[in-house]
CSV table of C-alpha atoms and ligand atoms in Angstrom, one decimal:
chain,number,residue,atom,x,y,z
A,28,MET,CA,55.8,156.1,125.4
A,29,LYS,CA,55.3,159.9,125.8
A,30,ASP,CA,56.2,161.8,122.7
A,31,LEU,CA,59.5,163.7,122.8
A,32,ASP,CA,59.2,167.2,124.5
A,33,PHE,CA,60.6,169.4,121.8
A,34,LYS,CA,60.4,172.4,124.0
A,35,HIS,CA,63.4,171.3,126.1
A,36,GLY,CA,66.7,169.7,125.4
A,37,GLY,CA,68.1,166.9,127.6
A,38,ASN,CA,65.8,164.1,126.5
A,39,ILE,CA,68.6,161.5,126.9
A,40,ASN,CA,66.5,158.9,128.7
A,41,TYR,CA,63.8,159.0,126.0
A,42,PHE,CA,66.4,158.7,123.3
A,43,ALA,CA,68.2,155.8,125.0
A,44,GLU,CA,65.0,153.9,125.5
A,45,LYS,CA,63.8,154.6,122.0
A,46,PHE,CA,67.0,153.4,120.2
A,47,ASN,CA,67.9,150.7,122.9
A,48,LEU,CA,71.1,152.5,123.8
A,49,SER,CA,72.8,153.0,127.1
A,50,ILE,CA,72.8,156.6,128.3
A,51,SER,CA,76.7,156.6,128.4
A,52,ASP,CA,76.8,155.9,124.6
A,53,ILE,CA,75.1,159.1,124.0
A,54,ILE,CA,76.5,162.6,123.7
A,55,ASP,CA,73.9,165.0,124.9
A,56,ALA,CA,74.8,168.4,123.6
A,57,SER,CA,71.1,169.4,123.5
A,58,ALA,CA,71.0,170.4,127.3
A,59,SER,CA,73.5,172.9,128.7
A,60,ILE,CA,74.7,170.9,131.7
A,61,VAL,CA,78.3,170.7,132.9
A,62,PRO,CA,79.6,167.4,131.3
A,63,PHE,CA,81.7,166.2,134.3
A,64,SER,CA,80.9,163.9,137.1
A,65,ILE,CA,79.4,165.6,140.1
A,66,PRO,CA,82.0,167.1,142.5
A,67,ASP,CA,83.6,164.5,144.9
A,68,PHE,CA,82.7,166.5,148.0
A,69,LEU,CA,79.0,166.4,146.9
A,70,LYS,CA,79.2,162.7,146.1
A,71,GLU,CA,80.5,162.0,149.5
A,72,GLU,CA,77.8,164.0,151.1
A,73,LEU,CA,75.1,162.2,149.1
A,74,PHE,CA,76.6,158.8,150.1
A,75,ILE,CA,76.4,159.8,153.8
A,76,ALA,CA,72.8,160.9,153.3
A,77,ILE,CA,71.8,157.7,151.7
A,78,LYS,CA,73.7,155.7,154.3
A,79,ASN,CA,71.9,157.5,157.0
A,80,GLU,CA,68.6,157.2,155.3
A,81,SER,CA,68.0,160.9,155.7
A,82,PHE,CA,65.0,160.6,153.4
A,83,LYS,CA,63.2,158.5,155.9
A,84,TYR,CA,62.0,161.7,157.5
A,85,TYR,CA,60.0,164.6,156.0
A,86,PRO,CA,62.4,167.4,155.0
A,87,GLU,CA,62.5,170.3,157.4
A,88,ILE,CA,59.4,172.2,156.3
A,89,ASN,CA,60.7,175.7,156.3
A,90,LEU,CA,63.9,174.9,154.6
A,91,ASN,CA,65.7,177.1,157.1
A,92,LYS,CA,69.1,175.6,157.0
A,93,LEU,CA,69.1,175.8,153.2
A,94,LYS,CA,67.9,179.3,153.2
A,95,GLN,CA,70.5,180.4,155.7
A,96,THR,CA,73.2,178.7,153.8
A,97,ILE,CA,72.1,180.4,150.5
A,98,GLY,CA,71.7,183.8,152.4
A,99,SER,CA,75.1,183.7,153.8
A,100,PHE,CA,76.6,182.6,150.4
A,101,HIS,CA,75.2,185.7,148.8
A,102,ASN,CA,75.3,188.0,151.9
A,103,ILE,CA,71.4,188.3,151.7
A,104,ASP,CA,68.9,187.9,154.6
A,105,SER,CA,67.3,184.4,154.5
A,106,SER,CA,63.8,185.9,154.6
A,107,CYS,CA,64.6,187.1,151.0
A,108,ILE,CA,65.2,183.4,149.8
A,109,MET,CA,62.9,180.8,148.5
A,110,PRO,CA,64.5,177.5,147.5
A,111,GLY,CA,62.7,175.3,145.0
A,112,ASN,CA,62.5,172.0,143.1
A,113,GLY,CA,64.7,173.4,140.4
A,114,ALA,CA,64.5,176.8,138.9
A,115,SER,CA,61.5,175.6,136.9
A,116,GLU,CA,59.3,175.2,139.9
A,117,LEU,CA,60.1,178.7,140.9
A,118,ILE,CA,59.3,180.1,137.5
A,119,THR,CA,55.8,178.7,138.0
A,120,TRP,CA,55.5,180.7,141.2
A,121,VAL,CA,57.2,183.8,139.9
A,122,ALA,CA,54.6,183.7,137.0
A,123,PHE,CA,51.9,183.8,139.6
A,124,GLU,CA,53.3,186.9,141.1
A,125,ALA,CA,53.8,188.4,137.6
A,126,SER,CA,50.2,187.5,136.7
A,127,LYS,CA,49.0,190.2,139.2
A,128,TYR,CA,50.3,192.8,136.7
A,129,ASN,CA,48.5,193.9,133.5
A,130,ILE,CA,51.0,192.7,130.9
A,131,ASN,CA,54.2,190.8,130.8
A,132,CYS,CA,56.9,190.9,128.1
A,133,LEU,CA,59.0,188.0,127.1
A,134,PRO,CA,62.1,188.7,125.0
A,135,VAL,CA,62.3,186.0,122.3
A,136,PRO,CA,63.8,183.8,121.2
A,137,GLY,CA,63.9,182.7,124.8
A,138,PHE,CA,63.4,179.9,127.3
A,139,SER,CA,59.9,178.4,126.7
A,140,ASP,CA,59.2,177.7,130.3
A,141,TYR,CA,58.2,181.4,131.0
A,142,GLU,CA,55.2,181.0,128.6
A,143,ARG,CA,54.2,177.8,130.2
A,144,ALA,CA,54.3,179.3,133.6
A,145,LEU,CA,52.4,182.4,132.6
A,146,ASN,CA,49.8,180.2,130.9
A,147,CYS,CA,49.3,178.3,134.1
A,148,TRP,CA,47.9,181.5,135.7
A,149,LYS,CA,46.3,182.9,132.5
A,150,ALA,CA,48.6,185.9,132.7
A,151,LYS,CA,48.8,188.3,129.8
A,152,TYR,CA,52.0,188.5,127.9
A,153,PHE,CA,53.5,189.5,124.6
A,154,CYS,CA,56.8,188.4,123.0
A,155,GLU,CA,59.3,191.0,121.8
A,156,GLU,CA,62.0,190.0,119.3
A,157,LEU,CA,65.7,190.4,120.4
A,158,PRO,CA,68.0,191.6,117.5
A,159,LYS,CA,69.9,188.7,116.0
A,160,ASN,CA,72.9,190.8,114.9
A,161,ASN,CA,74.6,191.4,118.3
A,162,PHE,CA,76.1,188.1,119.4
A,163,LYS,CA,79.2,188.7,121.4
A,164,LYS,CA,81.5,186.7,123.7
A,165,ILE,CA,81.4,189.4,126.3
A,166,LYS,CA,78.8,191.5,128.0
A,167,GLN,CA,76.5,194.0,126.3
A,168,PRO,CA,73.6,196.3,127.1
A,169,PHE,CA,70.2,194.8,127.1
A,170,PRO,CA,68.9,195.9,123.6
A,171,ILE,CA,65.2,196.3,123.8
A,172,ASN,CA,62.9,198.6,125.8
A,173,PRO,CA,59.3,197.1,125.4
A,174,LYS,CA,56.1,198.7,126.9
A,175,SER,CA,54.9,196.4,129.6
A,176,ASP,CA,54.6,196.1,133.4
A,177,VAL,CA,56.7,193.1,133.8
A,178,ILE,CA,59.8,192.0,131.9
A,179,TRP,CA,61.4,188.6,132.0
A,180,ILE,CA,65.2,188.6,131.5
A,181,THR,CA,67.5,185.6,131.1
A,182,ASN,CA,71.1,186.4,131.9
A,183,PRO,CA,73.0,185.1,130.0
A,184,HIS,CA,70.3,184.6,127.5
A,185,ASN,CA,69.1,181.2,126.4
A,186,PRO,CA,69.4,180.1,123.5
A,187,THR,CA,71.8,182.8,122.3
A,188,GLY,CA,74.3,182.9,125.2
A,189,GLN,CA,74.3,186.7,125.2
A,190,LEU,CA,75.4,188.3,128.5
A,191,TRP,CA,73.6,191.5,129.5
A,192,ASN,CA,75.5,194.0,131.6
A,193,ARG,CA,74.2,194.9,135.0
A,194,GLU,CA,74.1,198.7,134.3
A,195,SER,CA,71.5,198.3,131.6
A,196,LEU,CA,69.5,195.8,133.6
A,197,LYS,CA,69.5,198.3,136.5
A,198,LYS,CA,67.8,200.9,134.3
A,199,LEU,CA,65.1,198.3,133.6
A,200,ILE,CA,64.5,197.8,137.4
A,201,GLU,CA,63.8,201.5,137.7
A,202,LYS,CA,61.4,201.4,134.7
A,203,TYR,CA,59.2,198.3,135.2
A,204,LYS,CA,56.8,197.4,137.9
A,205,LEU,CA,58.4,194.0,138.2
A,206,ILE,CA,61.6,192.6,136.7
A,207,VAL,CA,62.3,188.9,136.7
A,208,CYS,CA,65.9,187.9,136.0
A,209,ASP,CA,66.7,184.2,135.5
A,210,GLU,CA,70.4,183.8,136.2
A,211,ALA,CA,70.3,180.0,135.8
A,212,PHE,CA,73.6,180.0,133.8
A,213,LEU,CA,75.3,183.1,135.3
A,214,SER,CA,77.6,181.5,137.9
A,215,MET,CA,79.0,179.1,135.2
A,216,THR,CA,79.6,181.9,132.8
A,217,PRO,CA,83.2,183.3,132.8
A,218,ASN,CA,83.0,186.8,134.4
A,219,GLY,CA,79.2,186.4,134.7
A,220,GLU,CA,78.9,187.0,138.4
A,221,ASN,CA,79.8,190.7,137.9
A,222,GLU,CA,76.5,191.2,136.1
A,223,SER,CA,74.3,189.6,138.8
A,224,LEU,CA,71.3,191.4,140.1
A,225,ILE,CA,71.4,189.6,143.3
A,226,PRO,CA,73.0,192.6,145.2
A,227,LEU,CA,70.3,194.8,143.9
A,228,THR,CA,67.5,192.8,145.5
A,229,LYS,CA,68.4,194.6,148.8
A,230,LYS,CA,67.4,197.9,147.3
A,231,PHE,CA,64.6,197.0,144.9
A,232,ASP,CA,61.4,195.3,146.0
A,233,ASN,CA,60.3,194.9,142.4
A,234,LEU,CA,63.1,192.5,141.5
A,235,ILE,CA,63.1,188.8,141.5
A,236,VAL,CA,66.3,186.7,140.7
A,237,ILE,CA,66.1,183.1,139.9
A,238,ARG,CA,69.1,180.7,140.2
A,239,SER,CA,69.6,177.1,139.3
A,240,LEU,CA,72.2,174.7,140.7
A,241,THR,CA,71.3,171.9,138.4
A,242,LYS,CA,73.5,172.9,135.5
A,243,LEU,CA,76.6,174.1,137.2
A,244,PHE,CA,76.9,170.9,139.4
A,245,SER,CA,75.5,168.5,136.9
A,246,ILE,CA,72.6,167.6,139.1
A,247,PRO,CA,69.5,168.2,137.0
A,248,GLY,CA,67.9,164.9,138.3
A,249,LEU,CA,68.2,166.1,141.9
A,250,ARG,CA,66.3,169.3,141.1
A,251,LEU,CA,67.5,172.4,143.1
A,252,GLY,CA,67.2,176.2,142.6
A,253,TYR,CA,66.3,179.2,144.5
A,254,MET,CA,64.8,182.6,144.2
A,255,ILE,CA,65.9,185.9,145.8
A,256,SER,CA,63.4,188.7,146.2
A,257,SER,CA,61.6,190.9,148.8
A,258,PRO,CA,60.6,189.1,152.1
A,259,LYS,CA,57.0,189.9,151.1
A,260,ILE,CA,57.1,188.2,147.7
A,261,CYS,CA,58.9,185.1,149.2
A,262,ARG,CA,56.3,184.8,152.1
A,263,ASN,CA,53.3,185.2,149.8
A,264,LEU,CA,54.6,182.7,147.2
A,265,ASN,CA,55.7,180.2,149.8
A,266,ASN,CA,52.3,180.2,151.5
A,267,LEU,CA,50.8,178.9,148.2
A,268,ARG,CA,53.1,176.0,147.5
A,269,ASP,CA,53.0,172.3,148.3
A,270,PRO,CA,54.6,171.5,151.5
A,271,TRP,CA,58.2,169.9,151.2
A,272,PRO,CA,58.9,171.3,147.7
A,273,VAL,CA,62.7,170.3,148.1
A,274,ASN,CA,63.6,166.8,148.8
A,275,SER,CA,66.0,165.9,151.7
A,276,LEU,CA,68.8,164.9,149.3
A,277,ALA,CA,68.6,168.1,147.4
A,278,ILE,CA,68.5,170.1,150.7
A,279,GLN,CA,71.6,168.4,151.9
A,280,ALA,CA,73.3,168.8,148.5
A,281,GLY,CA,72.5,172.5,148.5
A,282,VAL,CA,73.8,173.2,152.1
A,283,LYS,CA,77.1,171.3,151.2
A,284,LEU,CA,77.6,173.0,147.9
A,285,LEU,CA,77.1,176.5,149.1
A,286,SER,CA,78.8,176.2,152.5
A,287,SER,CA,82.0,174.7,151.1
A,288,LYS,CA,83.6,177.9,150.0
A,289,GLU,CA,87.0,176.5,148.9
A,290,GLU,CA,85.6,173.6,147.0
A,291,TYR,CA,83.0,175.8,145.3
A,292,LYS,CA,85.7,178.2,144.2
A,293,LYS,CA,87.8,175.3,142.8
A,294,TRP,CA,84.9,173.9,140.9
A,295,ILE,CA,83.8,177.3,139.5
A,296,ASN,CA,87.5,177.8,138.3
A,297,LYS,CA,87.5,174.4,136.6
A,298,ILE,CA,84.2,175.2,134.9
A,299,HIS,CA,85.2,178.6,133.8
A,300,SER,CA,88.5,177.4,132.3
A,301,TRP,CA,86.7,174.5,130.6
A,302,ILE,CA,84.3,176.9,129.0
A,303,ASN,CA,87.1,179.3,127.9
A,304,ILE,CA,89.1,176.5,126.4
A,305,GLU,CA,86.4,174.4,124.8
A,306,LYS,CA,84.3,177.1,123.4
A,307,LYS,CA,87.2,178.6,121.6
A,308,TRP,CA,88.3,175.2,120.4
A,309,LEU,CA,84.9,173.9,119.2
A,310,THR,CA,83.7,177.3,117.8
A,311,ASP,CA,87.1,177.7,115.8
A,312,GLU,CA,86.7,174.2,114.4
A,313,LEU,CA,83.1,174.7,113.4
A,314,LYS,CA,83.9,178.1,111.8
A,315,LYS,CA,85.9,176.0,109.1
A,316,ILE,CA,82.6,174.7,107.8
A,317,SER,CA,81.5,177.2,105.3
A,318,ASP,CA,77.8,176.1,105.2
A,319,ILE,CA,77.2,177.1,108.8
A,320,LYS,CA,77.6,180.3,110.7
A,321,VAL,CA,78.7,180.0,114.2
A,322,HIS,CA,77.4,182.6,116.6
A,323,GLU,CA,79.4,184.0,119.5
A,324,SER,CA,78.3,183.3,123.1
A,325,SER,CA,79.4,184.2,126.5
A,326,THR,CA,78.7,180.7,128.1
A,327,ASN,CA,78.7,176.9,127.6
A,328,PHE,CA,76.3,176.8,124.6
A,329,PHE,CA,76.1,178.6,121.3
A,330,LEU,CA,74.0,178.7,118.2
A,331,ILE,CA,74.8,177.6,114.7
A,332,GLN,CA,72.8,178.8,111.7
A,333,SER,CA,72.7,177.6,108.1
A,334,LYS,CA,71.1,178.9,104.9
A,335,ASP,CA,69.1,175.6,104.7
A,336,SER,CA,67.3,173.4,107.2
A,337,LEU,CA,69.4,171.7,109.7
A,338,ILE,CA,67.0,168.9,110.3
A,339,GLU,CA,68.9,166.4,108.1
A,340,CYS,CA,72.1,167.4,109.9
A,341,ILE,CA,70.5,166.9,113.3
A,342,ASN,CA,69.1,163.5,112.4
A,343,TYR,CA,72.4,162.5,111.0
A,344,LEU,CA,74.0,163.5,114.3
A,345,SER,CA,71.4,161.6,116.3
A,346,ARG,CA,72.1,158.5,114.3
A,347,LYS,CA,75.7,159.0,115.5
A,348,LYS,CA,74.4,159.3,119.0
A,349,ILE,CA,74.9,163.0,119.3
A,350,LEU,CA,72.0,165.1,120.4
A,351,VAL,CA,71.9,168.8,119.7
A,352,ARG,CA,69.0,171.2,120.3
A,353,GLU,CA,66.9,171.8,117.3
A,354,CYS,CA,65.6,175.3,117.5
A,355,SER,CA,62.2,175.5,115.6
A,356,SER,CA,60.4,175.5,118.9
A,357,PHE,CA,62.0,178.8,119.8
A,358,ARG,CA,60.0,181.8,118.6
A,359,PHE,CA,61.8,183.7,115.8
A,360,LEU,CA,64.1,180.9,115.2
A,361,ASP,CA,63.5,177.9,112.9
A,362,ASP,CA,64.9,174.7,111.5
A,363,LYS,CA,68.0,176.5,110.2
A,364,TRP,CA,69.2,177.1,113.7
A,365,ALA,CA,70.6,174.6,116.3
A,366,ARG,CA,72.1,175.1,119.8
A,367,ILE,CA,75.2,173.1,120.8
A,368,SER,CA,76.3,172.7,124.4
A,369,LEU,CA,79.9,172.2,125.1
A,370,GLN,CA,81.1,168.8,126.2
A,371,THR,CA,84.5,167.3,127.3
A,372,HIS,CA,87.2,167.8,124.8
A,373,LYS,CA,87.0,164.2,123.4
A,374,LYS,CA,83.3,164.5,122.9
A,375,ASN,CA,83.7,168.0,121.3
A,376,GLN,CA,86.2,166.4,118.9
A,377,LEU,CA,83.5,163.8,117.9
A,378,ILE,CA,80.9,166.5,117.4
A,379,ALA,CA,83.2,168.5,115.2
A,380,ASN,CA,84.2,165.4,113.2
A,381,GLU,CA,80.7,164.3,112.5
A,382,LEU,CA,79.8,167.9,111.4
A,383,TYR,CA,82.8,168.0,109.1
A,384,LYS,CA,81.7,164.6,107.6
A,385,PHE,CA,78.1,165.8,107.2
A,386,PHE,CA,78.9,169.1,105.5
A,387,LEU,CA,82.1,168.4,103.6
B,3,PLP,C1,67.2,179.7,131.3
B,3,PLP,C2,66.8,178.6,132.1
B,3,PLP,N1,66.2,178.8,133.3
B,3,PLP,C3,65.9,177.7,134.1
B,3,PLP,C4,66.0,176.4,133.6
B,3,PLP,C5,65.5,175.3,134.5
B,3,PLP,O1,66.5,175.0,135.4
B,3,PLP,P1,66.2,173.8,136.5
B,3,PLP,O2,66.9,172.6,136.1
B,3,PLP,O3,66.9,174.4,137.8
B,3,PLP,O4,64.8,173.7,136.7
B,3,PLP,C6,66.5,176.2,132.4
B,3,PLP,C7,66.7,174.8,131.9
B,3,PLP,O5,67.1,174.6,130.8
B,3,PLP,C8,67.0,177.2,131.6
B,3,PLP,O6,67.5,177.1,130.4
């Protein structure tokens, strides 16, 4: 069996197979995915797609319907949209665009996939540390101003959950030759959409925004994301890709999700209120444990920090079938840090209980 990929959370299948468990026995707080069943209106759509064997044909090669749906959802022309096989595939192509410039900056600790993608194209980059003393529940200005041609922003940031305000990011667009803003978690973050850079793609050709639909709708296995940028960048990158990068089921899911405005709104309200309630509950509970520091976050995951290594604690939790994200693979974090993603209330109670038992 392939060794566990410590650069990403969400290795629930590996864990289940290794310890002979059923997936439903495991609480996976290592990947920041909405813990609910997929929305009913999406489930129905996928049943219909399977019944009609829609995958019997090649997907529509230009992804026109999906692009138009995403375009009207964001009020952006469809020539500025490139859907992909999850945000991860798009990160690879965006890195190709970024490799045309002299030097990229990656704020760290950050999502490791940007490095993988830049390495694909032998792009030059350096990492600049984000200060670790400004964790907040709410938005804040982007804190660093490194010298590079390209800067990669994650909003809200992964793994810290810091939400950067739009005004501070707008200044970066004016300064850098290219700015990449990964908004994979923005729509599920309460009050997050106000900080989106998507409206600014109409004005700035040097801006690329990446979105993921996998976390918000609990469909990481379906793979679906999109990128919004200038028509020129979209056209150039699209010409390089494999044909049919998004499968028929994912296309149908994306069209349904983003064209059903009422259902979308209902889902978003449900997710925001879940995050507001459960984040407060779980972080308040964990703050009672004096051996760990609980950091603030704007979104559905947060960091904990200890004076000593958390490896024993993480191993203890995994014996209790609870996975959290060990952080030593993040630059400038180490084994004294772990990232926990919010679950349903019952599962959050189990996480809190096991952490009390371990530390008390
Ligand atoms: C910041 C960030 N961007 C993108 C992704 C990838 O998302 P997708 O599942 O759409 O490929 C992740 C996954 O963890 C992420 O944390």
